[in-house]
Short mmCIF file of C-alpha atoms in Angstrom, two decimals:
data_model
loop_
_atom_site.label_atom_id
_atom_site.label_comp_id
_atom_site.label_asym_id
_atom_site.label_seq_id
_atom_site.Cartn_x
_atom_site.Cartn_y
_atom_site.Cartn_z
CA MET A 1 -192.34 -88.46 -11.68
CA GLN A 2 -193.26 -88.73 -15.28
CA PHE A 3 -196.64 -87.35 -14.53
CA LEU A 4 -195.39 -84.35 -12.78
CA PHE A 5 -193.13 -83.59 -15.80
CA TRP A 6 -196.02 -83.51 -18.15
CA LEU A 7 -198.08 -81.54 -15.74
CA VAL A 8 -195.29 -78.91 -15.45
CA ALA A 9 -194.88 -78.90 -19.13
CA PHE A 10 -198.56 -78.20 -19.55
CA LEU A 11 -198.34 -75.31 -17.06
CA CYS A 12 -195.38 -73.99 -19.02
CA ILE A 13 -197.36 -73.35 -22.12
CA PHE A 14 -200.93 -73.02 -20.75
CA SER A 15 -201.13 -69.23 -20.20
CA TYR A 16 -199.29 -68.26 -23.43
CA ALA A 17 -200.58 -70.77 -25.95
CA ILE A 18 -203.46 -72.90 -24.73
CA TYR A 19 -205.40 -70.24 -22.64
CA PRO A 20 -205.80 -67.77 -25.59
CA ILE A 21 -207.06 -70.58 -27.82
CA LEU A 22 -209.46 -71.71 -25.12
CA VAL A 23 -210.88 -68.15 -24.74
CA TYR A 24 -211.33 -67.73 -28.32
CA ILE A 25 -213.23 -71.06 -28.64
CA TRP A 26 -215.32 -69.98 -25.60
CA THR A 27 -216.31 -66.75 -27.57
CA LEU A 28 -217.70 -68.94 -30.28
CA ILE A 29 -220.08 -70.57 -27.75
CA ALA A 30 -220.93 -67.89 -25.33
CA ARG A 31 -220.93 -64.23 -26.52
CA ASN A 32 -221.83 -61.30 -24.46
CA ARG A 33 -221.04 -58.30 -26.42
CA TRP A 34 -221.92 -54.70 -25.34
CA LYS A 35 -223.50 -52.06 -27.38
CA GLN A 36 -221.69 -49.05 -29.00
CA ALA A 37 -223.19 -45.75 -29.96
CA GLU A 38 -222.06 -42.44 -30.87
CA ILE A 39 -221.94 -40.25 -27.71
CA THR A 40 -220.08 -37.22 -26.60
CA PRO A 41 -219.86 -37.17 -22.70
CA SER A 42 -217.59 -34.77 -21.09
CA VAL A 43 -214.05 -36.17 -20.90
CA SER A 44 -210.91 -35.36 -18.91
CA ILE A 45 -207.73 -36.79 -20.44
CA ILE A 46 -205.09 -37.15 -17.73
CA VAL A 47 -201.51 -37.32 -18.84
CA SER A 48 -199.18 -38.53 -16.16
CA VAL A 49 -195.61 -37.22 -16.58
CA TYR A 50 -192.26 -37.24 -14.99
CA ASN A 51 -189.49 -35.12 -16.81
CA GLU A 52 -191.17 -35.30 -20.18
CA GLU A 53 -189.90 -32.09 -21.89
CA ALA A 54 -188.90 -34.12 -24.98
CA VAL A 55 -192.55 -35.16 -25.86
CA ILE A 56 -195.01 -33.20 -23.73
CA ALA A 57 -195.56 -30.48 -26.34
CA ALA A 58 -196.28 -33.03 -29.00
CA LYS A 59 -198.66 -34.91 -26.70
CA LEU A 60 -200.66 -31.77 -25.89
CA ASP A 61 -200.96 -30.73 -29.53
CA ASN A 62 -202.11 -34.33 -30.43
CA ALA A 63 -204.72 -34.17 -27.61
CA LEU A 64 -205.95 -30.76 -28.58
CA ALA A 65 -206.38 -31.89 -32.25
CA LEU A 66 -208.59 -34.84 -31.40
CA ASP A 67 -211.96 -35.01 -33.31
CA TYR A 68 -214.19 -34.24 -30.24
CA PRO A 69 -216.29 -31.30 -29.13
CA SER A 70 -213.94 -28.78 -27.56
CA GLU A 71 -216.44 -27.84 -24.86
CA GLN A 72 -216.51 -31.42 -23.68
CA LEU A 73 -212.84 -31.90 -23.30
CA GLU A 74 -210.19 -31.04 -20.73
CA ILE A 75 -206.49 -32.19 -20.59
CA VAL A 76 -204.97 -32.51 -17.29
CA VAL A 77 -201.16 -32.83 -16.91
CA SER A 78 -200.42 -34.71 -13.58
CA SER A 79 -196.69 -33.96 -12.93
CA ASP A 80 -195.02 -36.32 -10.39
CA GLY A 81 -192.22 -34.12 -9.34
CA SER A 82 -190.89 -33.16 -12.70
CA THR A 83 -187.60 -31.20 -12.46
CA ASP A 84 -186.93 -30.53 -16.14
CA ARG A 85 -188.79 -28.02 -18.57
CA THR A 86 -192.01 -29.95 -18.50
CA HIS A 87 -193.99 -27.38 -16.39
CA ASP A 88 -192.89 -24.41 -18.41
CA ILE A 89 -193.83 -26.14 -21.69
CA VAL A 90 -197.29 -27.10 -20.31
CA ARG A 91 -197.82 -23.37 -19.17
CA SER A 92 -196.92 -22.06 -22.45
CA ILE A 93 -199.87 -23.72 -24.09
CA ALA A 94 -202.40 -20.92 -24.74
CA ASP A 95 -205.54 -23.14 -24.36
CA ASP A 96 -207.92 -23.04 -21.43
CA ARG A 97 -208.68 -26.76 -21.80
CA VAL A 98 -205.05 -27.64 -20.69
CA LYS A 99 -204.38 -27.72 -16.96
CA LEU A 100 -201.24 -28.47 -14.88
CA HIS A 101 -201.20 -30.15 -11.48
CA GLU A 102 -197.81 -30.10 -9.98
CA PHE A 103 -196.81 -32.50 -7.13
CA PRO A 104 -193.77 -33.40 -5.34
CA ARG A 105 -192.37 -36.84 -6.14
CA LEU A 106 -195.18 -39.00 -4.71
CA GLY A 107 -195.48 -41.78 -7.36
CA LYS A 108 -197.96 -42.00 -10.23
CA THR A 109 -200.72 -43.48 -8.26
CA ALA A 110 -200.72 -41.15 -5.49
CA CYS A 111 -200.84 -38.21 -7.92
CA LEU A 112 -203.88 -39.71 -9.78
CA ASN A 113 -205.70 -39.89 -6.30
CA ARG A 114 -205.34 -36.06 -6.12
CA VAL A 115 -206.20 -35.29 -9.81
CA VAL A 116 -209.17 -37.58 -10.58
CA PRO A 117 -211.53 -36.04 -8.04
CA GLN A 118 -210.76 -32.59 -9.52
CA ALA A 119 -211.47 -33.71 -13.10
CA LYS A 120 -214.63 -32.26 -14.76
CA GLY A 121 -215.22 -34.97 -17.07
CA ASP A 122 -217.87 -37.67 -16.67
CA ILE A 123 -215.29 -40.07 -18.37
CA VAL A 124 -211.62 -39.88 -17.39
CA LEU A 125 -209.06 -41.21 -19.90
CA PHE A 126 -205.71 -42.01 -18.58
CA THR A 127 -202.59 -41.83 -20.83
CA ASP A 128 -198.87 -41.47 -21.15
CA ALA A 129 -196.92 -38.46 -22.64
CA ASN A 130 -195.40 -40.37 -25.44
CA ALA A 131 -198.67 -42.09 -26.47
CA MET A 132 -200.10 -40.40 -29.58
CA PHE A 133 -203.80 -40.89 -30.51
CA PRO A 134 -205.27 -40.92 -34.09
CA LYS A 135 -207.85 -38.25 -34.35
CA ASP A 136 -210.90 -40.55 -33.88
CA THR A 137 -209.59 -42.44 -30.82
CA LEU A 138 -211.37 -40.51 -28.29
CA ARG A 139 -214.73 -41.11 -30.03
CA LYS A 140 -214.04 -44.70 -30.40
CA MET A 141 -213.26 -45.08 -26.66
CA VAL A 142 -216.43 -43.25 -25.35
CA ARG A 143 -218.87 -45.10 -27.68
CA ASN A 144 -218.51 -48.04 -25.51
CA PHE A 145 -219.84 -46.18 -22.48
CA SER A 146 -223.23 -45.98 -24.19
CA ASP A 147 -223.69 -49.42 -22.58
CA GLU A 148 -224.48 -48.83 -18.90
CA ARG A 149 -222.79 -52.11 -18.06
CA VAL A 150 -219.35 -50.91 -19.19
CA GLY A 151 -217.41 -49.12 -16.53
CA LEU A 152 -213.91 -49.19 -18.10
CA VAL A 153 -212.69 -49.34 -21.57
CA THR A 154 -209.05 -50.00 -22.59
CA GLY A 155 -207.44 -49.65 -26.06
CA GLY A 156 -204.15 -50.99 -27.27
CA THR A 157 -200.66 -49.58 -28.06
CA ARG A 158 -199.15 -50.03 -31.47
CA TYR A 159 -195.32 -49.55 -31.57
CA PHE A 160 -193.75 -47.98 -34.71
CA SER A 161 -190.13 -47.85 -35.70
CA THR A 162 -188.98 -44.18 -35.68
CA GLU A 163 -186.82 -44.81 -38.84
CA ASN A 164 -189.31 -46.28 -41.39
CA GLU A 165 -192.55 -45.84 -39.48
CA GLU A 166 -193.37 -49.53 -39.82
CA GLU A 167 -195.35 -51.17 -37.17
CA VAL A 168 -193.09 -53.27 -34.95
CA THR A 169 -195.45 -54.20 -32.23
CA GLY A 170 -194.07 -56.98 -30.12
CA LEU A 171 -195.31 -60.49 -29.84
CA TYR A 172 -196.20 -60.15 -26.23
CA ALA A 173 -198.31 -56.87 -26.94
CA LYS A 174 -200.00 -58.63 -29.68
CA LEU A 175 -200.95 -61.76 -27.61
CA GLU A 176 -202.15 -59.51 -24.78
CA ARG A 177 -204.37 -57.49 -27.10
CA TRP A 178 -205.87 -60.44 -28.84
CA THR A 179 -206.53 -62.29 -25.45
CA LYS A 180 -208.20 -59.35 -23.78
CA GLN A 181 -210.34 -58.75 -26.83
CA HIS A 182 -211.81 -62.29 -26.42
CA GLU A 183 -212.02 -61.98 -22.71
CA SER A 184 -214.14 -58.90 -23.11
CA ILE A 185 -216.53 -60.70 -25.27
CA ILE A 186 -217.26 -63.10 -22.61
CA SER A 187 -217.22 -60.90 -19.51
CA SER A 188 -214.36 -58.67 -18.59
CA CYS A 189 -210.67 -58.56 -19.56
CA VAL A 190 -207.83 -58.68 -17.06
CA GLY A 191 -206.14 -55.30 -16.67
CA ALA A 192 -205.82 -52.34 -18.83
CA ASP A 193 -203.25 -50.79 -21.19
CA GLY A 194 -201.78 -48.05 -18.98
CA ALA A 195 -201.20 -45.84 -22.05
CA ILE A 196 -204.90 -45.78 -23.01
CA PHE A 197 -207.78 -46.62 -20.87
CA ALA A 198 -210.81 -44.74 -19.66
CA ILE A 199 -213.27 -45.02 -16.84
CA ARG A 200 -216.53 -43.54 -15.62
CA ARG A 201 -215.30 -41.01 -12.98
CA SER A 202 -218.18 -42.11 -10.68
CA LEU A 203 -216.51 -45.44 -10.37
CA PHE A 204 -213.03 -44.30 -9.37
CA VAL A 205 -211.91 -45.56 -6.03
CA PRO A 206 -208.90 -43.92 -4.30
CA LEU A 207 -205.95 -46.21 -4.69
CA LYS A 208 -203.36 -47.14 -2.24
CA GLY A 209 -199.94 -45.47 -2.86
CA ASN A 210 -198.40 -48.81 -3.88
CA ASP A 211 -201.23 -49.81 -6.24
CA ILE A 212 -200.43 -50.31 -9.97
CA ASN A 213 -203.20 -48.14 -11.35
CA ASP A 214 -203.90 -50.01 -14.72
CA PHE A 215 -204.48 -53.20 -12.89
CA ILE A 216 -206.19 -52.21 -9.71
CA ILE A 217 -208.59 -49.68 -11.31
CA PRO A 218 -210.06 -52.38 -13.46
CA LEU A 219 -210.44 -54.64 -10.57
CA ASN A 220 -212.32 -51.93 -8.58
CA VAL A 221 -214.71 -51.46 -11.49
CA ILE A 222 -215.45 -55.13 -11.71
CA GLU A 223 -216.07 -55.36 -7.93
CA LYS A 224 -218.67 -52.62 -8.52
CA GLY A 225 -220.54 -54.87 -10.90
CA HIS A 226 -219.50 -53.30 -14.18
CA ARG A 227 -217.59 -54.55 -17.05
CA VAL A 228 -214.01 -53.96 -18.27
CA VAL A 229 -213.81 -54.34 -22.04
CA LEU A 230 -211.07 -53.84 -24.80
CA ASP A 231 -212.13 -51.99 -28.04
CA PRO A 232 -209.69 -53.44 -30.69
CA GLU A 233 -210.20 -50.30 -32.88
CA ALA A 234 -209.08 -47.77 -30.19
CA ASN A 235 -205.31 -47.59 -30.30
CA CYS A 236 -202.51 -45.24 -29.50
CA GLN A 237 -199.13 -45.02 -31.06
CA GLU A 238 -195.72 -45.11 -29.40
CA PRO A 239 -192.19 -45.23 -30.78
CA ALA A 240 -190.71 -48.69 -30.35
CA SER A 241 -187.76 -48.75 -27.88
CA ASP A 242 -184.53 -50.15 -29.19
CA ASP A 243 -183.14 -50.30 -25.72
CA GLU A 244 -183.69 -53.88 -24.61
CA ALA A 245 -182.23 -53.12 -21.06
CA LYS A 246 -184.82 -50.35 -20.33
CA ALA A 247 -187.56 -52.61 -21.66
CA PHE A 248 -186.30 -55.40 -19.38
CA ARG A 249 -186.29 -53.05 -16.30
CA ARG A 250 -189.84 -51.97 -17.07
CA GLN A 251 -191.10 -55.62 -17.41
CA VAL A 252 -189.50 -56.30 -13.96
CA ARG A 253 -191.05 -53.27 -12.30
CA ILE A 254 -194.47 -53.99 -13.86
CA THR A 255 -194.26 -57.75 -12.81
CA ASN A 256 -193.26 -56.74 -9.26
CA ARG A 257 -196.09 -54.42 -8.74
CA THR A 258 -198.69 -56.71 -10.47
CA ALA A 259 -197.58 -59.64 -8.29
CA TRP A 260 -197.97 -57.58 -5.22
CA ALA A 261 -201.43 -56.44 -6.54
CA ILE A 262 -202.58 -60.14 -7.02
CA VAL A 263 -201.57 -61.14 -3.59
CA ARG A 264 -203.43 -58.29 -2.08
CA ASN A 265 -206.57 -59.15 -4.16
CA LEU A 266 -206.83 -62.79 -4.05
CA ARG A 267 -210.57 -62.43 -3.49
CA PHE A 268 -210.95 -62.00 -7.13
CA LEU A 269 -210.05 -65.66 -7.67
CA ASP A 270 -213.45 -66.61 -6.12
CA VAL A 271 -215.41 -67.94 -8.97
CA ARG A 272 -218.63 -67.91 -6.83
CA ARG A 273 -218.39 -64.12 -6.65
CA PHE A 274 -216.57 -63.13 -9.92
CA GLY A 275 -217.56 -65.95 -12.28
CA THR A 276 -215.63 -66.25 -15.42
CA PHE A 277 -213.24 -63.31 -14.63
CA ALA A 278 -211.85 -65.33 -11.70
CA PHE A 279 -210.74 -67.96 -14.23
CA PHE A 280 -209.46 -65.23 -16.53
CA LEU A 281 -207.34 -63.73 -13.68
CA LEU A 282 -205.93 -67.23 -12.68
CA SER A 283 -204.98 -68.13 -16.29
CA HIS A 284 -203.91 -64.78 -17.64
CA LYS A 285 -201.90 -63.46 -14.65
CA LEU A 286 -201.22 -65.79 -11.80
CA LEU A 287 -200.22 -68.90 -13.85
CA ARG A 288 -198.23 -66.82 -16.24
CA PHE A 289 -196.18 -65.41 -13.28
CA GLY A 290 -195.52 -69.02 -12.29
CA VAL A 291 -194.05 -69.78 -15.79
CA PRO A 292 -190.44 -68.86 -14.92
CA PHE A 293 -190.55 -71.32 -11.96
CA PHE A 294 -192.31 -73.98 -14.02
CA PHE A 295 -189.65 -73.74 -16.75
CA ILE A 296 -186.77 -74.16 -14.34
CA LEU A 297 -188.50 -77.20 -12.62
CA LEU A 298 -189.21 -78.65 -16.17
CA GLY A 299 -185.58 -78.83 -16.93
CA LEU A 300 -184.75 -80.59 -13.49
CA LEU A 301 -187.63 -83.00 -13.89
CA ASN A 302 -186.45 -83.91 -17.44
CA LEU A 303 -183.04 -84.74 -16.00
CA LEU A 304 -184.67 -86.98 -13.44
CA VAL A 305 -186.81 -88.99 -16.02
CA ILE A 306 -184.37 -88.94 -19.04
CA GLY A 307 -183.61 -92.49 -18.50
CA GLN A 308 -187.18 -93.69 -18.53
CA GLY A 309 -187.76 -93.54 -22.37
CA ALA A 310 -186.42 -92.11 -25.52
CA ILE A 311 -189.10 -89.45 -25.53
CA TYR A 312 -187.52 -87.80 -22.50
CA ILE A 313 -184.18 -87.63 -24.40
CA LEU A 314 -185.97 -85.72 -27.28
CA THR A 315 -187.64 -83.40 -24.78
CA PHE A 316 -184.45 -82.71 -23.06
CA LEU A 317 -182.73 -81.96 -26.31
CA GLY A 318 -185.53 -79.79 -27.27
CA TYR A 319 -185.27 -77.83 -24.00
CA ILE A 320 -181.62 -77.27 -24.56
CA ALA A 321 -182.13 -76.16 -28.18
CA PHE A 322 -184.69 -73.74 -26.99
CA VAL A 323 -182.37 -72.08 -24.53
CA VAL A 324 -179.49 -72.08 -26.93
CA LEU A 325 -181.52 -70.53 -29.90
CA GLY A 326 -182.79 -67.83 -27.55
CA LEU A 327 -179.25 -66.95 -26.38
CA LEU A 328 -177.98 -66.87 -29.90
CA SER A 329 -180.66 -64.49 -30.97
CA TYR A 330 -179.86 -62.41 -27.81
CA ILE A 331 -176.34 -61.91 -28.73
CA GLN A 332 -177.35 -61.42 -32.47
CA LYS A 333 -175.72 -64.37 -33.70
CA THR A 334 -179.00 -65.29 -35.69
CA LYS A 335 -181.97 -63.64 -37.11
CA ASN A 336 -184.08 -66.76 -37.21
CA LYS A 337 -187.68 -66.09 -36.36
CA ILE A 338 -187.95 -69.07 -34.20
CA ALA A 339 -184.83 -68.01 -32.37
CA ALA A 340 -186.45 -64.62 -31.83
CA ILE A 341 -189.46 -66.17 -30.24
CA CYS A 342 -187.18 -68.32 -28.01
CA LYS A 343 -185.49 -65.02 -27.07
CA PHE A 344 -188.55 -63.13 -26.39
CA PHE A 345 -189.70 -66.10 -24.10
CA LEU A 346 -186.43 -66.27 -22.19
CA ILE A 347 -186.21 -62.41 -21.66
CA THR A 348 -189.96 -62.31 -20.59
CA ILE A 349 -189.65 -65.13 -18.02
CA THR A 350 -186.35 -63.84 -16.72
CA ALA A 351 -187.85 -60.42 -16.04
CA GLN A 352 -190.96 -62.07 -14.49
CA LEU A 353 -188.69 -64.31 -12.36
CA ILE A 354 -186.94 -61.38 -10.94
CA GLY A 355 -190.09 -59.39 -10.41
CA VAL A 356 -191.87 -62.19 -8.56
CA ALA A 357 -188.74 -63.00 -6.67
CA ARG A 358 -188.43 -59.44 -5.40
CA MET A 359 -192.07 -59.62 -4.33
CA LEU A 360 -191.37 -62.90 -2.43
CA VAL A 361 -188.51 -61.26 -0.46
CA GLY A 362 -190.61 -58.25 0.35
CA ILE A 363 -189.24 -55.72 -2.15
CA GLU A 364 -191.74 -53.37 -3.80
CA ASP A 365 -191.15 -51.12 -6.63
CA LYS A 366 -193.25 -48.14 -5.83
CA ILE A 367 -191.72 -45.01 -7.52
CA TRP A 368 -192.62 -44.63 -11.20
CA THR A 369 -190.02 -43.66 -13.71
CA PRO A 370 -190.96 -43.85 -17.47
CA GLN A 371 -188.37 -45.92 -19.44
CA ARG A 372 -187.89 -44.16 -22.78
#
């Protein structure tokens, strides 16, 4: 029972703390960097929208102002059944590079299946309506495709306060970006940032209507023998959401769809076929989605062994303190940084618990609704 307790404790912290450090050390021993060179292939920027009248004009202005040859760029707005003024705003843009594709409410992925084959660019960049690019972002993204081994490039999202414009990127986002950066140096990173990733159009494989595109598209690229890499200098900017309820629902939805995607693509855990990436997928996603269950089991096991030594009394007190600090931070009774980390962890694993539980009982979140 004591062995099981320590094993579960290890699994609780592995994917969040031990695995990122392990991957970093790995990069010091085995590097497999890709080349970068200034190139300007034709690019199609696909902006997926659903009722984005508040931000679509700014997004298109931002895309048209990018430092990239105008004759090599097109901007495609893929509207998944928008019912507000989004279509009218897009049509009002007097620039031939901007194109609108209107669809009934199908889901983001189903719309992409129809849009990507019509794109003219050799490189297709996927982005969101509220994700704004620095002027040099596109050049930084496409430079990675000078290496023929690279099939998909992802950037990262930086979140800024709308009041003082200070960066308030969450702990989870920073951890994800850092981990993916080092996975990329070894072979391929797990998944892409849905607000900013690009693919060679020739590698795009039509998706199933229930696929989560920023997870499945990278898997398809890897299966075709190409690399998926993160460029740490390529970023977009989004306003930070101050609505924790919306952020929570978004995390539940993403977890649910990703969990379904993993179940349908377990072949990628075959280390004989996919090498280091199989280990990355196991550690970065599969074990991470198990953390909510490990955490609950850890508390129960601690109660069972609490009489077998003083250390188990201390671990149980630490467990309770962790939960209490997280709850105090959640109800804003403390602004302590350690309590904030506890809150982040509790919110994250609760969202993951619900998302995975919904998958286990057969519920699938298919329809995409941006949480602003």
